[in-house]
Short mmCIF file of N, CA and C in Angstrom, two decimals:
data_model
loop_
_atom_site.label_atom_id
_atom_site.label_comp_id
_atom_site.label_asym_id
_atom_site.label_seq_id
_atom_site.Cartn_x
_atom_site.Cartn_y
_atom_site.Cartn_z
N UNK W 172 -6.95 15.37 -41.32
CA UNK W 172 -7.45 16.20 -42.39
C UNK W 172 -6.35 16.36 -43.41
N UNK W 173 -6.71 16.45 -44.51
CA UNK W 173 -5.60 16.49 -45.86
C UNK W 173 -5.78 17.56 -46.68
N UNK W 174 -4.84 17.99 -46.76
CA UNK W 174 -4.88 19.59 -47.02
C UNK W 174 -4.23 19.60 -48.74
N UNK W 175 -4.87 20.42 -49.60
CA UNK W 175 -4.53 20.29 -50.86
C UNK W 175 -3.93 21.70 -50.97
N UNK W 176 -2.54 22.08 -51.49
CA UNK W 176 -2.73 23.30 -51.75
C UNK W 176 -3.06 23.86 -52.97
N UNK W 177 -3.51 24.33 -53.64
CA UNK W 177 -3.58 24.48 -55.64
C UNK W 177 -3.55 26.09 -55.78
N UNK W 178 -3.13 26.19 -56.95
CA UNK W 178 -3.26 27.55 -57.51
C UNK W 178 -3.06 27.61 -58.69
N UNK W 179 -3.16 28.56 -59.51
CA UNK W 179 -4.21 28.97 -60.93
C UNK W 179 -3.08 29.51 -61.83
N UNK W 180 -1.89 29.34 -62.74
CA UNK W 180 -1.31 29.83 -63.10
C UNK W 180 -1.17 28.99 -65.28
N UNK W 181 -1.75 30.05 -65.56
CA UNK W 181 -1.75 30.25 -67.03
C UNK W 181 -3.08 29.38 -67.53
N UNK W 182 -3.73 29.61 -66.49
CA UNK W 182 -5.49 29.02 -66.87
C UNK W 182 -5.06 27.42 -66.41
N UNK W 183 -4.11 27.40 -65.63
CA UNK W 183 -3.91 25.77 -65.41
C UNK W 183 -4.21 25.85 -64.12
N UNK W 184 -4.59 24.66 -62.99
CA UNK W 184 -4.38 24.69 -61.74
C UNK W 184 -3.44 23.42 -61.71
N UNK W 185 -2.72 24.06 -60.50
CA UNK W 185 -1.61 23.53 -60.03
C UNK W 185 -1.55 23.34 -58.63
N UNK W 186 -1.01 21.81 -58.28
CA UNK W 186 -0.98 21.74 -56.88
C UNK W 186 0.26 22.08 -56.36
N UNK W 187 0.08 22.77 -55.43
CA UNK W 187 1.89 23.59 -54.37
C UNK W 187 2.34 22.58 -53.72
N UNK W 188 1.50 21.82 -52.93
CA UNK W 188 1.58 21.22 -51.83
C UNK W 188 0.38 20.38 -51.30
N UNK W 189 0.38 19.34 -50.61
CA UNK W 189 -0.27 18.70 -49.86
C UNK W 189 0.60 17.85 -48.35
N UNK W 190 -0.10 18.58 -47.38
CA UNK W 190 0.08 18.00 -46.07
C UNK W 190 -1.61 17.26 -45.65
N UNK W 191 -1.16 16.71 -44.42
CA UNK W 191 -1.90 15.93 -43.48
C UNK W 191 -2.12 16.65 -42.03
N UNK W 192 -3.08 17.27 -41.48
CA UNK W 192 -3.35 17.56 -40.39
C UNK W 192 -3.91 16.62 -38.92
N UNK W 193 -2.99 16.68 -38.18
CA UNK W 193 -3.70 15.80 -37.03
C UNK W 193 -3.24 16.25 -35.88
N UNK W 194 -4.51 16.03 -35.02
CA UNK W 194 -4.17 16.61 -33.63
C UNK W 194 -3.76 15.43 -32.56
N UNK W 195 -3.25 15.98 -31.41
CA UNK W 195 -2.29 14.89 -30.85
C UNK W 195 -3.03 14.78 -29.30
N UNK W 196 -2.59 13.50 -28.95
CA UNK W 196 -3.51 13.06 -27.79
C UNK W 196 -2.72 13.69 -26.42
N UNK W 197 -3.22 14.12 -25.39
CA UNK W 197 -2.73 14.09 -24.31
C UNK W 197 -1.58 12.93 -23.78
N UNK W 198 -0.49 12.99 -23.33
CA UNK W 198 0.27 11.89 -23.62
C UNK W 198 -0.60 10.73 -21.67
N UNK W 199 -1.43 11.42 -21.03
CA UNK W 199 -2.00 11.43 -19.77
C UNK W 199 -2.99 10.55 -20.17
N UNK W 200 -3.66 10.49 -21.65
CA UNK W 200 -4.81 10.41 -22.30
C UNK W 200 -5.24 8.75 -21.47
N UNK W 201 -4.54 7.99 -22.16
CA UNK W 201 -4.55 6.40 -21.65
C UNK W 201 -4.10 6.04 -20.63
N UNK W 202 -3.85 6.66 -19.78
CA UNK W 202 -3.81 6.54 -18.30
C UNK W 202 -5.03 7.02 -17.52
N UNK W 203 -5.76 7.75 -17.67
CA UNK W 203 -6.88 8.30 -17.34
C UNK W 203 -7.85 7.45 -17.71
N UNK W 204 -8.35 6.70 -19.06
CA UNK W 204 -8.94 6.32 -19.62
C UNK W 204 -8.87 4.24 -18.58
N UNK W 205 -7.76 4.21 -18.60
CA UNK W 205 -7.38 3.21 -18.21
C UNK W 205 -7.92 3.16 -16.24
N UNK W 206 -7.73 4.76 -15.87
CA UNK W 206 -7.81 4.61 -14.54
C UNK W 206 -9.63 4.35 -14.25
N UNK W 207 -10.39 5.22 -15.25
CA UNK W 207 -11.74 5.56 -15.22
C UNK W 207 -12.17 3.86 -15.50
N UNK W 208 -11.38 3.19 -16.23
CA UNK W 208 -11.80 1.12 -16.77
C UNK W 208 -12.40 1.14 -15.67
N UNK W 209 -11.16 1.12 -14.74
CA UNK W 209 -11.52 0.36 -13.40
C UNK W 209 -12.92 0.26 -12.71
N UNK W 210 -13.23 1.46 -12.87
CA UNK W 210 -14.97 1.61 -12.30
C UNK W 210 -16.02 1.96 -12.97
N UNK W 211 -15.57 2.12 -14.40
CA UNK W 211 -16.78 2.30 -15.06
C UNK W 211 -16.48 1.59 -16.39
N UNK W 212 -17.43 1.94 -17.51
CA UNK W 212 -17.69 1.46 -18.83
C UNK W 212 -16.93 2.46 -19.15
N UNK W 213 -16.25 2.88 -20.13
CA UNK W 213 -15.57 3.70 -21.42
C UNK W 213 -16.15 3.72 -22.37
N UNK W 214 -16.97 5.07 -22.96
CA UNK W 214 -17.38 4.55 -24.29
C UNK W 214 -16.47 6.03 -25.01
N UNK W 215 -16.88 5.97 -26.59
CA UNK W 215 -16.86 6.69 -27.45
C UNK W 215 -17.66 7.20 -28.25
N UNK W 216 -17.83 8.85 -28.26
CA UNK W 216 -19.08 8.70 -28.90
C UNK W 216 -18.76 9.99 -30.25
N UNK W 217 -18.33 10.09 -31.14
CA UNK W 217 -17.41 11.32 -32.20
C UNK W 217 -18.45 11.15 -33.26
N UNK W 218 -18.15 12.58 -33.36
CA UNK W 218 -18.72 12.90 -34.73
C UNK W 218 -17.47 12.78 -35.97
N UNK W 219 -16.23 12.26 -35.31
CA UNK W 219 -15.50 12.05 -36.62
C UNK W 219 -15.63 10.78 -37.52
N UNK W 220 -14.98 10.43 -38.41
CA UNK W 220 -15.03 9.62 -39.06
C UNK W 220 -14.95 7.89 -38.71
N UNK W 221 -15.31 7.32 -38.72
CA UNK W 221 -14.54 5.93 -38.54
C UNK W 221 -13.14 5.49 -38.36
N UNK W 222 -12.66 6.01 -39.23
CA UNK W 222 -10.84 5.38 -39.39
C UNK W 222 -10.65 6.57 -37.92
N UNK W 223 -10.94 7.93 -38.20
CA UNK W 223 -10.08 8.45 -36.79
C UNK W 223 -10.35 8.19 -35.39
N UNK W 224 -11.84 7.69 -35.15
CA UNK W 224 -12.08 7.53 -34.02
C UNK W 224 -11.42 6.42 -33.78
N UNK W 225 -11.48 5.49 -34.77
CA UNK W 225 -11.24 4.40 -34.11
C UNK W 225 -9.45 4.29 -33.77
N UNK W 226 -8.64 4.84 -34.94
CA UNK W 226 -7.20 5.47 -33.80
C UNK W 226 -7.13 6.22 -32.63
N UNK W 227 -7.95 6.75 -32.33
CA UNK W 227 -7.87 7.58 -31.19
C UNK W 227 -8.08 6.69 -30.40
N UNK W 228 -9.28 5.63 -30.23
CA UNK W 228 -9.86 4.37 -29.44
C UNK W 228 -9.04 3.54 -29.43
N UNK W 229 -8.20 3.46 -30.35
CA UNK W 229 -7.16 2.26 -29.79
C UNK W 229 -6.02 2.88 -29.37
N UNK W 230 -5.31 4.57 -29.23
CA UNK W 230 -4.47 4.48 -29.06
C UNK W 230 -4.53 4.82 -27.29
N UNK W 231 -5.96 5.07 -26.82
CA UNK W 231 -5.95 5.62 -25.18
C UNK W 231 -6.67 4.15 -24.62
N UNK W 232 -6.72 2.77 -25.59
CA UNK W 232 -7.29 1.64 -24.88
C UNK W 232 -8.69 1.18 -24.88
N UNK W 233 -9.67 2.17 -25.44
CA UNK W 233 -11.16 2.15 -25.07
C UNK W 233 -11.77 0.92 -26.47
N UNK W 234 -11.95 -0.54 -26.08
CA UNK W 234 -12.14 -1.47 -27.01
C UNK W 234 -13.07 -0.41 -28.53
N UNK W 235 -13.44 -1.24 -29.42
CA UNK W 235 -13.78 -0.64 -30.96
C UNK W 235 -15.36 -1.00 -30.31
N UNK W 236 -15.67 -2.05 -29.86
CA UNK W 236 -17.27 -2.17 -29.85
C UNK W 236 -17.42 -1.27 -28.78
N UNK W 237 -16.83 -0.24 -28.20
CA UNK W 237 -17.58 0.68 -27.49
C UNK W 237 -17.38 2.30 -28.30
N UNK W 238 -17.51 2.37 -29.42
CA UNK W 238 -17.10 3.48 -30.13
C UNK W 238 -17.92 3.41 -31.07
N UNK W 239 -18.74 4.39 -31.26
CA UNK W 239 -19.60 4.92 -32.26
C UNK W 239 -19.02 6.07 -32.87
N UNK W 240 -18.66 6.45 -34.06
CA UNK W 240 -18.62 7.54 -34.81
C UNK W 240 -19.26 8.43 -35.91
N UNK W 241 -19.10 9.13 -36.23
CA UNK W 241 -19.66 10.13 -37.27
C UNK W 241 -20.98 9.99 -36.59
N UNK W 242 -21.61 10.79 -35.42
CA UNK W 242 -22.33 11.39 -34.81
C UNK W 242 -22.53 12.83 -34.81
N UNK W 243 -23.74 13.11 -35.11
CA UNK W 243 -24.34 14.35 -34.83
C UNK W 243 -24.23 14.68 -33.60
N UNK W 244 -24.60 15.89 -33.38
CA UNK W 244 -24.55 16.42 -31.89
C UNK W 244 -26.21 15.74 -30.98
N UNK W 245 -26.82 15.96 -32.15
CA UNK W 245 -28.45 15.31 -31.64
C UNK W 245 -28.28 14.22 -31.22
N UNK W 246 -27.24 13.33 -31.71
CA UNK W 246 -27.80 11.74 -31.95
C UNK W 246 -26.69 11.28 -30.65
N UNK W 247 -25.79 12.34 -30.11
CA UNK W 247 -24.57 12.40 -28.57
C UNK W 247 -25.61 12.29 -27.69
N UNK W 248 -26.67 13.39 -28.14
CA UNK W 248 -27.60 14.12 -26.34
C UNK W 248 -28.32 12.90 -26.59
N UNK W 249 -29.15 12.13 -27.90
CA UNK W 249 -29.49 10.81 -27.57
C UNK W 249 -29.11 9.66 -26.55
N UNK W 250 -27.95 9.02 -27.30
CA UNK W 250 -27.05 8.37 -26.50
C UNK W 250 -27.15 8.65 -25.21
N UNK W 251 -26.91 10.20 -24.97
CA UNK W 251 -26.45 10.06 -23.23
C UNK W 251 -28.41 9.75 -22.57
N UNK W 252 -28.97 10.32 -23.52
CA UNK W 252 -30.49 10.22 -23.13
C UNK W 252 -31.00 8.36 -22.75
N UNK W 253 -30.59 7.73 -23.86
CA UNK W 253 -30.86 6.39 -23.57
C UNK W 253 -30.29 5.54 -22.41
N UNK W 254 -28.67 5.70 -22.75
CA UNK W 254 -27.99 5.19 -21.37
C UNK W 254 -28.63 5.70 -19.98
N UNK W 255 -28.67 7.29 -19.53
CA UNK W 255 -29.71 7.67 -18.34
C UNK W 255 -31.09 6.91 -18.34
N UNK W 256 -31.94 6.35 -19.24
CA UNK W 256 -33.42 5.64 -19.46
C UNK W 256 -32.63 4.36 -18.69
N UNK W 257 -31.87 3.86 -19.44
CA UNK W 257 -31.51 2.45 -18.60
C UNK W 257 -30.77 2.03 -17.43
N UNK W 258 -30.97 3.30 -16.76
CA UNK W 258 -30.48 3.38 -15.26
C UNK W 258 -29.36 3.62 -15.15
N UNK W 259 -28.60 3.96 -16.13
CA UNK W 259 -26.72 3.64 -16.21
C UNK W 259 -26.49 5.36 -15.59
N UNK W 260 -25.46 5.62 -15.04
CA UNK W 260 -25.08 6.86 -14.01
C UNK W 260 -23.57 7.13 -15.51
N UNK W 261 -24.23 8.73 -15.71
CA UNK W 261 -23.23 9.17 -17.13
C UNK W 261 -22.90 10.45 -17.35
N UNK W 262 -21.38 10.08 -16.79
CA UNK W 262 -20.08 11.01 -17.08
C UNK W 262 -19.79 11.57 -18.34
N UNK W 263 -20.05 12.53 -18.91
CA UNK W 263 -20.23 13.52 -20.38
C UNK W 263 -19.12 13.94 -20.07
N UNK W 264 -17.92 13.91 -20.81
CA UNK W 264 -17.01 14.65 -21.56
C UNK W 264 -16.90 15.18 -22.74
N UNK W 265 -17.02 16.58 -23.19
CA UNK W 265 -17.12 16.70 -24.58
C UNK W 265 -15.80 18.11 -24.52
N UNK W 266 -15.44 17.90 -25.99
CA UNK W 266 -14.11 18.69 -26.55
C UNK W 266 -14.60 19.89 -27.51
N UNK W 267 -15.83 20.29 -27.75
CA UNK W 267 -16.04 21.28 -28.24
C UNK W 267 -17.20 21.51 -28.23
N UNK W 268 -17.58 22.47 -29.09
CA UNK W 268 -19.18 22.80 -28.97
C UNK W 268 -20.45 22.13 -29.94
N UNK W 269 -20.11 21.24 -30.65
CA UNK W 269 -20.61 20.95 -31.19
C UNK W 269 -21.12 19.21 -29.88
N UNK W 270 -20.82 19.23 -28.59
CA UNK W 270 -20.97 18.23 -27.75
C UNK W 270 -21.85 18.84 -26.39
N UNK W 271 -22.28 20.49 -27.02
CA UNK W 271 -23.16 20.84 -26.06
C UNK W 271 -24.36 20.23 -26.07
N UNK W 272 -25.03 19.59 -27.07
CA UNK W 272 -26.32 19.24 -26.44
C UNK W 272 -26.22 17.65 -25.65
N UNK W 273 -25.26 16.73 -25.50
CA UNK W 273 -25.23 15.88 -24.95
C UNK W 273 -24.82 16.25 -23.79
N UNK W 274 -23.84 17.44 -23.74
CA UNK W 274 -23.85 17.77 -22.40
C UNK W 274 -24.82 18.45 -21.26
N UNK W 275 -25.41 19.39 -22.10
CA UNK W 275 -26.78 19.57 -21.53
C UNK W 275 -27.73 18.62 -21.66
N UNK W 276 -27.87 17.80 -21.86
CA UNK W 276 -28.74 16.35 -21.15
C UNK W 276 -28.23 15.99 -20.08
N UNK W 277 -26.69 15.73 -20.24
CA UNK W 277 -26.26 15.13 -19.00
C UNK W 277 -26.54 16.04 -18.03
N UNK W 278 -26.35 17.36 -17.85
CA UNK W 278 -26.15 18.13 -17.09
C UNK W 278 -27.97 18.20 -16.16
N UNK W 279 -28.93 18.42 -17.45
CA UNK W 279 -30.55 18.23 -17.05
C UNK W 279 -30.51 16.95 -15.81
N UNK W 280 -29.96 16.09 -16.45
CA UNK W 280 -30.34 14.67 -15.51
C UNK W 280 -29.77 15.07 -14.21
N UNK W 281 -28.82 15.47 -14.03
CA UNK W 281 -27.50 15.32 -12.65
C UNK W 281 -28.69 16.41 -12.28
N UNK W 282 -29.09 17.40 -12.66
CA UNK W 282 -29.62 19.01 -12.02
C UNK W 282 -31.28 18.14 -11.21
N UNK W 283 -31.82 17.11 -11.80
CA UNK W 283 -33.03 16.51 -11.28
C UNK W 283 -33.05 15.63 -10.92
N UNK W 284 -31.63 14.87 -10.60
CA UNK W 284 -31.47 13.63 -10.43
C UNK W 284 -31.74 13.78 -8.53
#
C-alpha cells in the first residue's frame, strides 16, 4: 500500500511525505507451504491485487498457475464450493474476515461430510 501524505498550506496542497506499506511473511511461511506440497495441491486464493499475490506466491513457493487474485469473499466460498463438487478434500486457511464465507463452506462440508 502507498501512502501519500499532503496538506493544505496557502490554498496550495502539498505533499509531506510518501511511504510504502507492506506486511511481512512468517519467516516458517515456505517451509510449511513446502511441507503441506508433499501431500497436497497448494493453491492461492486473495482478494489482493495481482502484483502482491503473486510476490507472496513466489516468495513461500506456491507455482503462479495456482493463484487466483483480487477475489471477493463470495467468489473464495465459491472456489472452495467447486473444488468440494469435484471430490477434492479442502483445507481453508483464511487471514481475516473478509475469508469467512469460504470458510464457512469449508466448515458446512467437513460438519456433513
Amino acid at each position: 500500500v502507498c501512502v501519500c501524505v499532503m496538506f493544505l498550506e496557502h490554498s496550495q496542497c502539498q505533499l509531506a511525505c510518501v511511504f510504502e506499506l507492506t506486511e511481512s511473511l512468517d519467516p516458517a511461511a515456505r517451509s510449511v507451504v513446502s511441507l503441506l506440497q508433499r501431500r497436497a495441491s497448494v493453491r492461492m486464493a486473495s482478494g489482493d491485487r495481482e502484483a502482491a499475490a503473486a510476490r507472496v506466491a513466489a516468495a513461500v513457493g506456491i507455482p503462479q498457475e495456482l493463484v487466483t487474485a483480487s477475489m471477493t469473499p463470495d467468489q473464495k466460498r465459491l472456489l472452495v464450493k467447486s473444488l468440494q463438487d469435484q471430490g477434492e478434500i479442502v483445507m481453508f486457511v483464511g487471514d481475516g474476515i473478509n475469508d469467512a464465507p469460504a470458510l464457512a463452506q469449508y466448515l458446512i462440508r467437513r460438519m456433513w461430510a
